[in-house]
Coordinates of C-alpha atoms in Angstrom, one line a residue:
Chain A
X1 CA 17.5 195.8 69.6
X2 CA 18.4 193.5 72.6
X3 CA 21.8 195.4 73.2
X4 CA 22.5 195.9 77.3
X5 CA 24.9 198.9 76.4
X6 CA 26.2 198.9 80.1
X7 CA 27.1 195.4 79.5
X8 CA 28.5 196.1 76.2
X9 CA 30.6 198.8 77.8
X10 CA 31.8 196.7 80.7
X11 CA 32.5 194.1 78.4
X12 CA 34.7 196.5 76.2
X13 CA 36.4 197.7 79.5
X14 CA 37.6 194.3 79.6
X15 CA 38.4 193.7 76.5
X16 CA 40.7 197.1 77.1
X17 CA 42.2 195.4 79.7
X18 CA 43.4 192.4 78.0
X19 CA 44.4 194.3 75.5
X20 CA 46.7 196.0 77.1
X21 CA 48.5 192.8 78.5
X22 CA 48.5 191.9 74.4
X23 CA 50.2 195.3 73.6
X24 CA 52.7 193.9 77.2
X25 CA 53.8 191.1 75.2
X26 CA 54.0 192.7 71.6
X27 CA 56.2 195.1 73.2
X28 CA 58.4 192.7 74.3
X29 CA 58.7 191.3 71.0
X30 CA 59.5 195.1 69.5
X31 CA 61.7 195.6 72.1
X32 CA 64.0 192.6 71.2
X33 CA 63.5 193.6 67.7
X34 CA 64.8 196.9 68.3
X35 CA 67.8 195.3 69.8
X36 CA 68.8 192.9 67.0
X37 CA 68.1 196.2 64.9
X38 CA 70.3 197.8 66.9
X39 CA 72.7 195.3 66.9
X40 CA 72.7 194.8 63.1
X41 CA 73.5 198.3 62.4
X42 CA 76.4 198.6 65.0
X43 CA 77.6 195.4 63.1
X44 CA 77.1 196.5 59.6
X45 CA 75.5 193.6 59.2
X46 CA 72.4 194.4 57.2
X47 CA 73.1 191.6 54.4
X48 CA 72.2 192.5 50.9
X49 CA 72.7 188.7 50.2
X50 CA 70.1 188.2 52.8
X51 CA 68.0 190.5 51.5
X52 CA 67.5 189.6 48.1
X53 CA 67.4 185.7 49.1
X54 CA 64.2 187.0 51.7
X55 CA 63.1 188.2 48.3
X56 CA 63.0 185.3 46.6
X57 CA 62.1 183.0 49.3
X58 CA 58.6 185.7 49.7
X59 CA 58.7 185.4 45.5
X60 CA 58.3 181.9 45.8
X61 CA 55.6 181.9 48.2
X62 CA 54.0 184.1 46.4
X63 CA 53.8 182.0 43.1
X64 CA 52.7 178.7 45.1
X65 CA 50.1 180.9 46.8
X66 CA 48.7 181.6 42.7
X67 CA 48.7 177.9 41.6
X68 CA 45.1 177.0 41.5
X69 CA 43.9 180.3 41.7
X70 CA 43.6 180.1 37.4
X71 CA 45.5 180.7 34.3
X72 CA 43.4 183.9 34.7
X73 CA 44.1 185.4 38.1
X74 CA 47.7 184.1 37.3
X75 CA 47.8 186.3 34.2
X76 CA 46.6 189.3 35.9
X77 CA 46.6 190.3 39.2
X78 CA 49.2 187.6 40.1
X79 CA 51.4 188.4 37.0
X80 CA 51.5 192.0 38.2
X81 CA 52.4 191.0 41.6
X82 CA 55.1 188.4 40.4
X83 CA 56.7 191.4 38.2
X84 CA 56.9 193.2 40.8
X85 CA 59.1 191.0 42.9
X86 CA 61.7 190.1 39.8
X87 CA 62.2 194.0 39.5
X88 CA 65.8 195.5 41.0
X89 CA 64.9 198.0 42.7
X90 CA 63.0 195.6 45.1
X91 CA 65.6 192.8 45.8
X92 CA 68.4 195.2 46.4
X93 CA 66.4 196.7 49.8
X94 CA 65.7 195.5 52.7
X95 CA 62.3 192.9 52.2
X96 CA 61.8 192.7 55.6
X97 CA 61.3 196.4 56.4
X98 CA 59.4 196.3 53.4
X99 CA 57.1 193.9 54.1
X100 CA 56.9 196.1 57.6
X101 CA 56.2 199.3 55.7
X102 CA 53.6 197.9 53.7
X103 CA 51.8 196.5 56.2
X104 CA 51.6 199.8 57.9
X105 CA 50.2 201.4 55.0
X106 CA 47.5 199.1 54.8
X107 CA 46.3 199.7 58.7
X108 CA 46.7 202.9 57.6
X109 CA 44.3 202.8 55.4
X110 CA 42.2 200.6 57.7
X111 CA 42.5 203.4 60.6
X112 CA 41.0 206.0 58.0
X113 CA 38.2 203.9 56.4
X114 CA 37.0 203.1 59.8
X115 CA 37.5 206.8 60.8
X116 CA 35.3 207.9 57.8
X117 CA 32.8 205.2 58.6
X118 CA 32.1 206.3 62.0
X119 CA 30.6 209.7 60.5
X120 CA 27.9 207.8 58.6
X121 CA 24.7 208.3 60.5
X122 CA 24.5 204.2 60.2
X123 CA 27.9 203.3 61.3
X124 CA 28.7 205.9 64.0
X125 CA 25.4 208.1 64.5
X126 CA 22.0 208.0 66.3
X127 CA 20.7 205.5 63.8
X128 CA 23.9 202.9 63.9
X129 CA 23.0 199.3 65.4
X130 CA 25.2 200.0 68.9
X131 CA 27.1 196.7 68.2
X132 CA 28.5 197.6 64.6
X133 CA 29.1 201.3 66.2
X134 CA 31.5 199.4 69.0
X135 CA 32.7 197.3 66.7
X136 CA 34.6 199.7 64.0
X137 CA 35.0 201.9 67.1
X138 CA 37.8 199.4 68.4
X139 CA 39.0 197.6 65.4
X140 CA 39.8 201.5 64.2
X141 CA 41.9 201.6 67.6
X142 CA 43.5 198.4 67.3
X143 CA 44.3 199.1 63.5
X144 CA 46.1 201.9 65.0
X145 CA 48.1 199.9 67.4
X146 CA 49.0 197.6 64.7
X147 CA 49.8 200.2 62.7
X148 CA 52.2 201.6 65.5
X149 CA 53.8 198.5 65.9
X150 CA 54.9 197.5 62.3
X151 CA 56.5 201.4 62.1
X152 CA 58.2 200.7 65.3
X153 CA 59.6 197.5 64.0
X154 CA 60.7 199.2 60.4
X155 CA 62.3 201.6 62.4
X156 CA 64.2 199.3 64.5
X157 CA 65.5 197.4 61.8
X158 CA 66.9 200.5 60.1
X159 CA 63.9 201.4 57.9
X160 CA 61.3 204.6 57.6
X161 CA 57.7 205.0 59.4
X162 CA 55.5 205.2 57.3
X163 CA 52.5 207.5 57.4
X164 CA 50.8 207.2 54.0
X165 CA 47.6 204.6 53.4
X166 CA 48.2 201.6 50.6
X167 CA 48.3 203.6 47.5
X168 CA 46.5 200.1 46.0
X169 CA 43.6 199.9 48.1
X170 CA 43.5 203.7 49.1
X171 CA 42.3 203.9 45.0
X172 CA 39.8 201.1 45.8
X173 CA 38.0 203.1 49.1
X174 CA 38.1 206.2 47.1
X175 CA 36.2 204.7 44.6
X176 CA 33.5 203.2 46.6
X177 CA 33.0 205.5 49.3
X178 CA 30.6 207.4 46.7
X179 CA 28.8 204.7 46.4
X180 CA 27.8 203.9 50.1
X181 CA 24.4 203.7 50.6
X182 CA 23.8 201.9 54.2
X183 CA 25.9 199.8 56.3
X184 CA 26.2 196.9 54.2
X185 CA 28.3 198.7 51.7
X186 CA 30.6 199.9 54.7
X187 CA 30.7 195.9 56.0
X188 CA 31.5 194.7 52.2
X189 CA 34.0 197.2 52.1
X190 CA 36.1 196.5 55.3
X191 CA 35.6 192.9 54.5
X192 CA 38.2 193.2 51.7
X193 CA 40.7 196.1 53.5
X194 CA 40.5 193.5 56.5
X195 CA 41.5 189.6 54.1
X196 CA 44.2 192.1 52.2
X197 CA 45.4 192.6 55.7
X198 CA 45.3 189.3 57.1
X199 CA 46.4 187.3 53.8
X200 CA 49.2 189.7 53.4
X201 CA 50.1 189.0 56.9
X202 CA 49.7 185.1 56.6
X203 CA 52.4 185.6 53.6
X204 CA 54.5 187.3 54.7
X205 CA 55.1 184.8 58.1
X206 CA 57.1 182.6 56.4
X207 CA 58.5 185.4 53.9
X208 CA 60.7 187.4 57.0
X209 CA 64.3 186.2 57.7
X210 CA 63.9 188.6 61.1
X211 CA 62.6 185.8 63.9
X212 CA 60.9 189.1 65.3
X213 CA 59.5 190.8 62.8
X214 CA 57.8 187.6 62.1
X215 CA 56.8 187.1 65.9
X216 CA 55.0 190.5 65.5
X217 CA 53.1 189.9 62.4
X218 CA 51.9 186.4 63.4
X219 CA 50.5 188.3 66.4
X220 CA 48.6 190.5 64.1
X221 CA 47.5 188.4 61.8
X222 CA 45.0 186.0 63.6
X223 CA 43.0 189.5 64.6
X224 CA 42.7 190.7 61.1
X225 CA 41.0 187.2 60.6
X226 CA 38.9 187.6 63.5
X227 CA 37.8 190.9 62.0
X228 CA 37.2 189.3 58.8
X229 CA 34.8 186.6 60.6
X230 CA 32.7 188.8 63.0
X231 CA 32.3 190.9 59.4
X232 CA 31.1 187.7 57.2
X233 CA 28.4 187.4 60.2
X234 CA 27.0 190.6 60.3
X235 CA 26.8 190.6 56.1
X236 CA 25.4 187.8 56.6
X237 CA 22.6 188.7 58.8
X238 CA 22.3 192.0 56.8
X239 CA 21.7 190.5 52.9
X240 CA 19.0 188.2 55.3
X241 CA 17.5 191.4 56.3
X242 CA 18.0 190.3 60.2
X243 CA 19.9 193.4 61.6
X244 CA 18.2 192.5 64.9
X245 CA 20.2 189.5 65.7
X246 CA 23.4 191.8 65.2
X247 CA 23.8 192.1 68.9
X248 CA 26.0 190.8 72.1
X249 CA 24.2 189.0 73.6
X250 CA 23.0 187.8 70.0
X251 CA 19.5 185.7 70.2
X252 CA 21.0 181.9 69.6
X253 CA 17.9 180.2 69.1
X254 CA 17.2 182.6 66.2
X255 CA 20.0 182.6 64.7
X256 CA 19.7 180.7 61.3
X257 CA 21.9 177.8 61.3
X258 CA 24.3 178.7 58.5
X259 CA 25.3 181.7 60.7
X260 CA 27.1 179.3 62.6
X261 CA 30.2 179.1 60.4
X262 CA 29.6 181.8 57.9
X263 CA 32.8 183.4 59.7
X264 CA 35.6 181.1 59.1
X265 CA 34.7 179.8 55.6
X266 CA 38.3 178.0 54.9
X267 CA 40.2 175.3 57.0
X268 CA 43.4 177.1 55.9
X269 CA 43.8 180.4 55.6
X270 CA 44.1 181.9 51.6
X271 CA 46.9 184.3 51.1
X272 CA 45.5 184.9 47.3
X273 CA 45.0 188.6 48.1
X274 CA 48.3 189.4 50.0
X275 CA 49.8 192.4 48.8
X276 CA 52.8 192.4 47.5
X277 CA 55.9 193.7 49.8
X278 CA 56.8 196.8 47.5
X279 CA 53.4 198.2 47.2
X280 CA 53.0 200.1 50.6
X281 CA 56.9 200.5 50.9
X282 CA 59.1 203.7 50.9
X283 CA 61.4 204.0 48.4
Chain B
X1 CA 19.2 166.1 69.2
X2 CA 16.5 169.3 69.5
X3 CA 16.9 171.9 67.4
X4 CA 15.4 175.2 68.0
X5 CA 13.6 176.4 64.7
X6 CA 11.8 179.6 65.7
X7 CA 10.4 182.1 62.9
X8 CA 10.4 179.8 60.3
X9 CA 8.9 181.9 58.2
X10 CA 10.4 185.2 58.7
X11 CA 13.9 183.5 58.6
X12 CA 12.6 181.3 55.1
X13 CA 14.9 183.4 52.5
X14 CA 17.5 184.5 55.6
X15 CA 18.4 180.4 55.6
X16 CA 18.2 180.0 51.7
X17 CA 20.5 183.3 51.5
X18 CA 22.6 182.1 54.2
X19 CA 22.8 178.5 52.8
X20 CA 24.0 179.4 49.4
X21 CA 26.9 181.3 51.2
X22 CA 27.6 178.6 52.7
X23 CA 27.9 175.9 49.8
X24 CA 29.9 178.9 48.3
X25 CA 32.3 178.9 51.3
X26 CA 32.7 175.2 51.5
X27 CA 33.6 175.2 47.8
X28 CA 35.9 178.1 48.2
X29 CA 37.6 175.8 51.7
X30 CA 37.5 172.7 49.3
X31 CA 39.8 174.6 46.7
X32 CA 43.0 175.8 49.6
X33 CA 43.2 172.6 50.5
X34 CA 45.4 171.2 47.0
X35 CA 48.0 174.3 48.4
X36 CA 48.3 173.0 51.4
X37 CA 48.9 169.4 50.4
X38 CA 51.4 170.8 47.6
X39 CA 53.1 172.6 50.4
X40 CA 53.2 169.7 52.9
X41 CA 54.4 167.3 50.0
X42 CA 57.1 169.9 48.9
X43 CA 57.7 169.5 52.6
X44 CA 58.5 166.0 52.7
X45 CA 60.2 165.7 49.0
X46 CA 63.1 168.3 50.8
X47 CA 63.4 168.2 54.3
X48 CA 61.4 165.5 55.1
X49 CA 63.5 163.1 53.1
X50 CA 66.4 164.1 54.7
X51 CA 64.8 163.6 58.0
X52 CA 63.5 160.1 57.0
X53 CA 67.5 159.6 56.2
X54 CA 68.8 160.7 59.1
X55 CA 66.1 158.8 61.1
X56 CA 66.7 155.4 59.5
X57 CA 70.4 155.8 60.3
X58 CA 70.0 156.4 64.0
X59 CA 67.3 153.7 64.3
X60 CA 65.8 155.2 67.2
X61 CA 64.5 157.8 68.8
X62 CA 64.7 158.7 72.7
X63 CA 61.4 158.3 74.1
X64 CA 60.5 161.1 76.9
X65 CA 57.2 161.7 79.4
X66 CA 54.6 163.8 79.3
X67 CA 53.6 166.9 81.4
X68 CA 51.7 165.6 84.1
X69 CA 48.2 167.0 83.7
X70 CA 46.9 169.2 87.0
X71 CA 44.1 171.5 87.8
X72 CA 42.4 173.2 85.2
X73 CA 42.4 173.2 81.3
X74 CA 44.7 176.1 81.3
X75 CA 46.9 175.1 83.9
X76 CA 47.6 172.1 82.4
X77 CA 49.3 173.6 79.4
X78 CA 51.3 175.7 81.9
X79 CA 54.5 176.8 80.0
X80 CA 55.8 179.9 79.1
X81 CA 56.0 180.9 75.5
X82 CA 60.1 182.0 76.3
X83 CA 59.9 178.5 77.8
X84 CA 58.7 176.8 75.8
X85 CA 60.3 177.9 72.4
X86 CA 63.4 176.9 74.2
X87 CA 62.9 174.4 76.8
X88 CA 61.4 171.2 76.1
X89 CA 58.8 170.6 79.2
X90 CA 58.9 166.9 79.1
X91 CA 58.8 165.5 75.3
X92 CA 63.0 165.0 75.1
X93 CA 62.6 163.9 71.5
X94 CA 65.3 163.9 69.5
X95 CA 63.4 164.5 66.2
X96 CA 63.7 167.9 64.3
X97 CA 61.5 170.8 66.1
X98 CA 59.4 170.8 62.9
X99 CA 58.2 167.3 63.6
X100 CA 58.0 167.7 67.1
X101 CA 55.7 170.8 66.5
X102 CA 53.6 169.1 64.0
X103 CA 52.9 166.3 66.1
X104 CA 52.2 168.4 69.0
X105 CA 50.0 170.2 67.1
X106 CA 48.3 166.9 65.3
X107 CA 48.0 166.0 68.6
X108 CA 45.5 169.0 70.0
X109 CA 43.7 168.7 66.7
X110 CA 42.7 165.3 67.7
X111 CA 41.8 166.6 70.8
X112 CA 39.6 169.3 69.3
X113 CA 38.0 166.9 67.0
X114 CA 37.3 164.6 70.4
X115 CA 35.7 167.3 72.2
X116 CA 33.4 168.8 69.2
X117 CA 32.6 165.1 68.6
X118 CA 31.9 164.5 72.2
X119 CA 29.9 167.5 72.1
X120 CA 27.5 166.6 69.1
X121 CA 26.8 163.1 70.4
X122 CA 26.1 164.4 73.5
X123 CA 23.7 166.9 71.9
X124 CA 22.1 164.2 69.6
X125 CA 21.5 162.1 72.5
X126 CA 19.7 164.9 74.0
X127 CA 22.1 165.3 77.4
X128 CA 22.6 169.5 76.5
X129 CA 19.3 170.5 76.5
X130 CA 17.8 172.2 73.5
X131 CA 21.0 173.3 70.9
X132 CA 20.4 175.9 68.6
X133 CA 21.0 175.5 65.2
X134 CA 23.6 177.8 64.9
X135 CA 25.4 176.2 67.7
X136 CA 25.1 172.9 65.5
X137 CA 26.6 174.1 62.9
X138 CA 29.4 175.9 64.3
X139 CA 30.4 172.7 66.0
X140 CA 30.2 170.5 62.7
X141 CA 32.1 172.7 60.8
X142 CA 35.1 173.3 63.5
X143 CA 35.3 169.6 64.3
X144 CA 35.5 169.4 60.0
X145 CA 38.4 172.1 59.8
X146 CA 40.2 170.4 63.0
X147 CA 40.6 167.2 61.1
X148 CA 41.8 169.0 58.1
X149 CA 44.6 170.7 60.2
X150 CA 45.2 167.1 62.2
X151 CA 45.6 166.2 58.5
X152 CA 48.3 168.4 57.1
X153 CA 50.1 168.1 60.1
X154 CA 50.4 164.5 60.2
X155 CA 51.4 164.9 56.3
X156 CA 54.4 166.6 57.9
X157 CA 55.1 164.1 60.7
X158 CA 54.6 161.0 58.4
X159 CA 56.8 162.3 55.5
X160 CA 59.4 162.6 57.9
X161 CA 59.3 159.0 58.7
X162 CA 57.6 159.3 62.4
X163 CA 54.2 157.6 63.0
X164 CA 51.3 159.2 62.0
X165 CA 49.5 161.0 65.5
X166 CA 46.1 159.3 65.9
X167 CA 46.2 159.9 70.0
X168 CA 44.4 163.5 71.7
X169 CA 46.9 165.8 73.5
X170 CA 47.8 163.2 76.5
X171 CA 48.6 165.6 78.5
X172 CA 45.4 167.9 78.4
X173 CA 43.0 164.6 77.4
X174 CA 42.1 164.1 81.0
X175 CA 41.3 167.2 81.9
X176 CA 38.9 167.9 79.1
X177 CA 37.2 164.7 79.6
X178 CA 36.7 166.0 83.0
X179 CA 35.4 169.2 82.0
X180 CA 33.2 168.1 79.8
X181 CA 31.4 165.7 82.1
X182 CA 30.3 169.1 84.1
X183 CA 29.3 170.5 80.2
X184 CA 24.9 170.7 80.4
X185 CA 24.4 172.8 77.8
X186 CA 25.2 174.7 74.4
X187 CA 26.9 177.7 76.9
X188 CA 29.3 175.4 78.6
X189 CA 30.0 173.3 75.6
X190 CA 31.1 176.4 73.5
X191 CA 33.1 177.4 76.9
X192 CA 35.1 174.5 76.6
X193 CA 35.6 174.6 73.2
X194 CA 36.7 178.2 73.2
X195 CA 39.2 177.0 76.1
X196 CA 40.8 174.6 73.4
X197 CA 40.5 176.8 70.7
X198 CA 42.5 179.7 72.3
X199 CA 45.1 176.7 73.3
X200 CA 45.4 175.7 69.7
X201 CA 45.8 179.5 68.6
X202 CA 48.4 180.5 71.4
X203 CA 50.3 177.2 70.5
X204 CA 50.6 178.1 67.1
X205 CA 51.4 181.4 67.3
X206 CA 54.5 180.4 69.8
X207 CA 55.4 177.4 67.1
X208 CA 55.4 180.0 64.6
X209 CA 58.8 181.8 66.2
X210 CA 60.2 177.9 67.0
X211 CA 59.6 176.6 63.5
X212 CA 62.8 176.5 61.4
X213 CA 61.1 175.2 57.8
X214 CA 59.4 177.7 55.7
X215 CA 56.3 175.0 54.7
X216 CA 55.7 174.2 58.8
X217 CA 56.0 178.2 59.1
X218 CA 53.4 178.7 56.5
X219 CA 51.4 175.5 57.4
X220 CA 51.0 177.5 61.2
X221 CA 50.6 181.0 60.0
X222 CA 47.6 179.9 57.8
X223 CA 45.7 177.6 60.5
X224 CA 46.2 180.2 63.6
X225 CA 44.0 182.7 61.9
X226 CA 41.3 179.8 61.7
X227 CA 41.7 178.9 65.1
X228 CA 40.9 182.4 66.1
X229 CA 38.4 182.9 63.9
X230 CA 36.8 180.3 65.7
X231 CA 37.4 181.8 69.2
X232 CA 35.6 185.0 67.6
X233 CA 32.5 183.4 66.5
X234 CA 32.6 181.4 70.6
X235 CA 33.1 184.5 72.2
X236 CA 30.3 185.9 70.2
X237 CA 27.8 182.9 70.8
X238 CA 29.0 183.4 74.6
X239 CA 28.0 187.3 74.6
X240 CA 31.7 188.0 74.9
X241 CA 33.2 191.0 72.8
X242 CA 34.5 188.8 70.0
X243 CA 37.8 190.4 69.4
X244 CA 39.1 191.2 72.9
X245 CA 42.9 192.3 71.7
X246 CA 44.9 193.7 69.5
X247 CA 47.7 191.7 69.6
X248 CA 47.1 187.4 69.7
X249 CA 48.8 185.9 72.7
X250 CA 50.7 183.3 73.6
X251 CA 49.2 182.9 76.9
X252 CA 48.5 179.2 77.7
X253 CA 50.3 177.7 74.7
X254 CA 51.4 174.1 74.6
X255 CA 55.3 173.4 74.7
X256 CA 56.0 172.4 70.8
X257 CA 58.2 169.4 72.1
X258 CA 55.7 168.1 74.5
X259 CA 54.4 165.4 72.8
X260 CA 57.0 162.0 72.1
X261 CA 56.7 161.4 68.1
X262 CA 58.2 157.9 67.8
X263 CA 59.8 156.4 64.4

């Protein structure tokens, strides 16, 4: 394994470092956030009007996001996620804290899964390849801090934290964690907690009527993605039984030439698996 | 252009495995781009023919400079993202932010696909040394999805009634073609190109809270992930942890009124 692990740690130093001017800046954007919040409630002027029209505006995006996907996927999973936007309960509250709630559920979720991960021999023990190791290592923490920030902002705008993992997906992990046999299953795995995360995100952009909430999500989103493309590689290089170019440095000049955009495999962003803003929200 | 083909036979399957992905992704890439066109033409059937409206009535449209270019890459984008969502830096258009964005934004696409282009010619021609294929196909690939988002966006600026933005970033053009003289090999190449791509990203992300329609919001939100994606897969090649924060940044966006659509 050509891993320099007191490279890899100085590197992750630094990557702590600009992190923490990253969590500066989201801050910022909470912080203003918490002041409209503040102001909306001192006003009274949560809108249900508003509401419900941020509900259909995200119901709208949501059915041009399912055509092309297939009569099929329309009839299904899209159906189900349609129905659940034309339903009462959910246009009477507040979309945008749902939307917030939800998306704390799924790092939730995320935060756990990596958690769980890290106590495979393979992911987190003696036998783990050191970069996959550091690599759920900090997307667990910055799940976290994403995770802390969308609370913060549902809280802000007058809504609950939430503290319990996507009830959808939380099925799904439960269902294959049985089934994990080596580190591929773990990489296939976070590959679809991490595009529900960053198509949900990508939706819901356009979907807020808060300016911040949006701000904070569209800073959230883009890392999700990156997750999902550092991922696609090292699936890649495991169903090509290479495990040994998994590293940082990796080896360029033996890197097969596919590798070099198996990690962004759409000019635009999909949003076909974003959940739907109820599904991780309080009631 | 020399291509590095080491373990042929140990990587045999590994390419053929890796290959079928790939035709699998590119069909997969080929099938979001209808969305995105029905979005950009829903785009111009609503607000973009009321822009095209309003436009032909005023006849004109106030011309403005650019932000002198200076010192480095970076530096040369030099804006604030408070400043910048608020402040025009130079542009003084008088066209709706969504257009300006979208032609700001056509406008570093063109300059992306200049500097992966100038990148693989160079490489062909044999001036970066020996490129590995990986570092081939990254760059064909990125140039490919630039010109798709240079696309969209112009859809956006043309159904509005502007002219369509076939020029690089003037005010960062210079400075890249200065840069990439001093490019030798596949290191400093994917340097540079991580430079532009964390531009692109930042500048979307600050469009993003500038934007007012929801079809330029949406046409950001799902090309800023691709932009990072990118910068991932660079700072990878580079032996650079590829995801180095939690939260994207703004740092070293480009003003979204910087560059001067005209009618």
């Amino acid at each position: 394994m050509s891993v320099d692990e007191h490279a890899l740690g100085e590197l992750m130093e630094q990557s702590a470092d600009l992190q923490a001017a990253a969590m500066h800046q989201s801050t910022e954007a909470l912080n203003e956030m918490v002041e409209v919040g503040h102001d909306r409630r001192r006003s009274g002027d949560i809108d249900p009007d508003q509401d419900m029209a941020a509900a259909a505006r995200r119901q709208e995006l949501m059915r041009k996001s399912l055509v092309g996907v297939g009569t099929l996927a329309a009839a299904g999973f899209g159906a189900a996620v349609l129905g659940l936007f034309d339903t009462p309960a959910f246009a009477d509250s507040a979309t945008d804290v749902q939307m917030l709630q939800t998306a704390a559920s799924i790092e939730i979720l995320a935060v756990a899964t990596y958690q769980t991960a890290l106590t495979l021999p393979f992911i987190g023990g003696s036998s783990a390849n050191p970069v996959v190791k550091a690599f759920a290592t900090t997307t667990m923490a910055q799940h976290t801090q994403h995770g802390q920030a969308f609370n913060a902002a549902a809280q802000q705008l007058g809504g609950k934290a939430q503290s319990a993992a996507d009830p959808k997906y939380a099925a799904v992990v439960k269902a294959a964690v049985p089934s994990i046999k080596g580190p591929a299953d773990v990489v296939g795995l976070a590959i679809k907690l991490e595009t529900v995360a960053a198509e949900t995100y990508v939706a819901d952009v356009s979907a807020y009527s808060d300016l911040n909430a949006r701000k904070v999500t569209a800073s959230i989103m883009g890392v999700e993605a990156q997750h999902v493309s550092i991922l696609l590689a090292v699936q890649a290089l495991l169903a090509a039984n290479a495990p040994q170019l998994i590293a940082l440095p990796p080896n360029l000049t033996d890197l097969p030439g596919a590798a070099g955009s198996i990690g962004f495999p759409n000019a635009f962003y999909q949003t076909d698996m974003a959940s739907p803003a109820s599904e991780g929200a309080l009631s | 252009m020399r291509i590095l083909r080491k373990n042929t036979d140990q990587m045999a399957i590994s390419e053929t495995e890796l290959l079928a992905l790939t035709a699998d992704m590119e069909e997969r890439h080929r099938q979001t781009l209808p969305k995105m066109h029905a979005a950009v033409a829903e785009w111009v059937e609503g607000e973009g023919a009321a822009e095209r409206s309003r436009v032909s009535r005023r006849g004109f449209l106030a011309g403005g400079g650019i932000v002198v270019v200076g010192g480095a890459l970076l530096a040369a984008c030099g804006s604030s993202s408070t400043k910048s969502a608020t402040m025009p830096s130079g542009g003084g258009s008088s066209a709706p932010v969504d257009v300006q964005a979208g032609a700001m934004a056509a406008s570093l696409e063109n300059l992306a696909v200049f500097a992966y282009g100038a990148g693989i010619s160079a490489a062909t021609a044999g001036k970066l040394g020996t490129i590995p294929p990986a570092v081939v196909t990254f760059a064909t690939t990125a140039k490919s999805q630039h010109q798709d988002h240079a696309n969209a966006w112009n859809a956006i600026v043309t159904g509005a009634g502007y002219q369509k933005v076939t020029t690089t970033d003037p005010a960062l053009i210079s400075t890249v073609q200065t840069d990439f003289a001093q490019v030798k090999d596949a290191g400093g190449l994917a340097k540079l190109a991580l430079t532009l791509e964390d531009i692109a990203a930042a500048t979307y992300l600050n469009a993003i809270g500038v934007l007012s329609s929801k079809q330029a919001i949406s046409t950001a939100a799902t090309i800023q992930p691709v932009e990072m994606q990118h910068a991932a897969i660079l700072n990878f090649v580079l032996g650079t942890y590829p995801v180095p924060n939690a939260f994207a940044m703004t740092t070293g966006a480009r003003p979204v009124t910087d560059y001067s659509v005209k009618k």
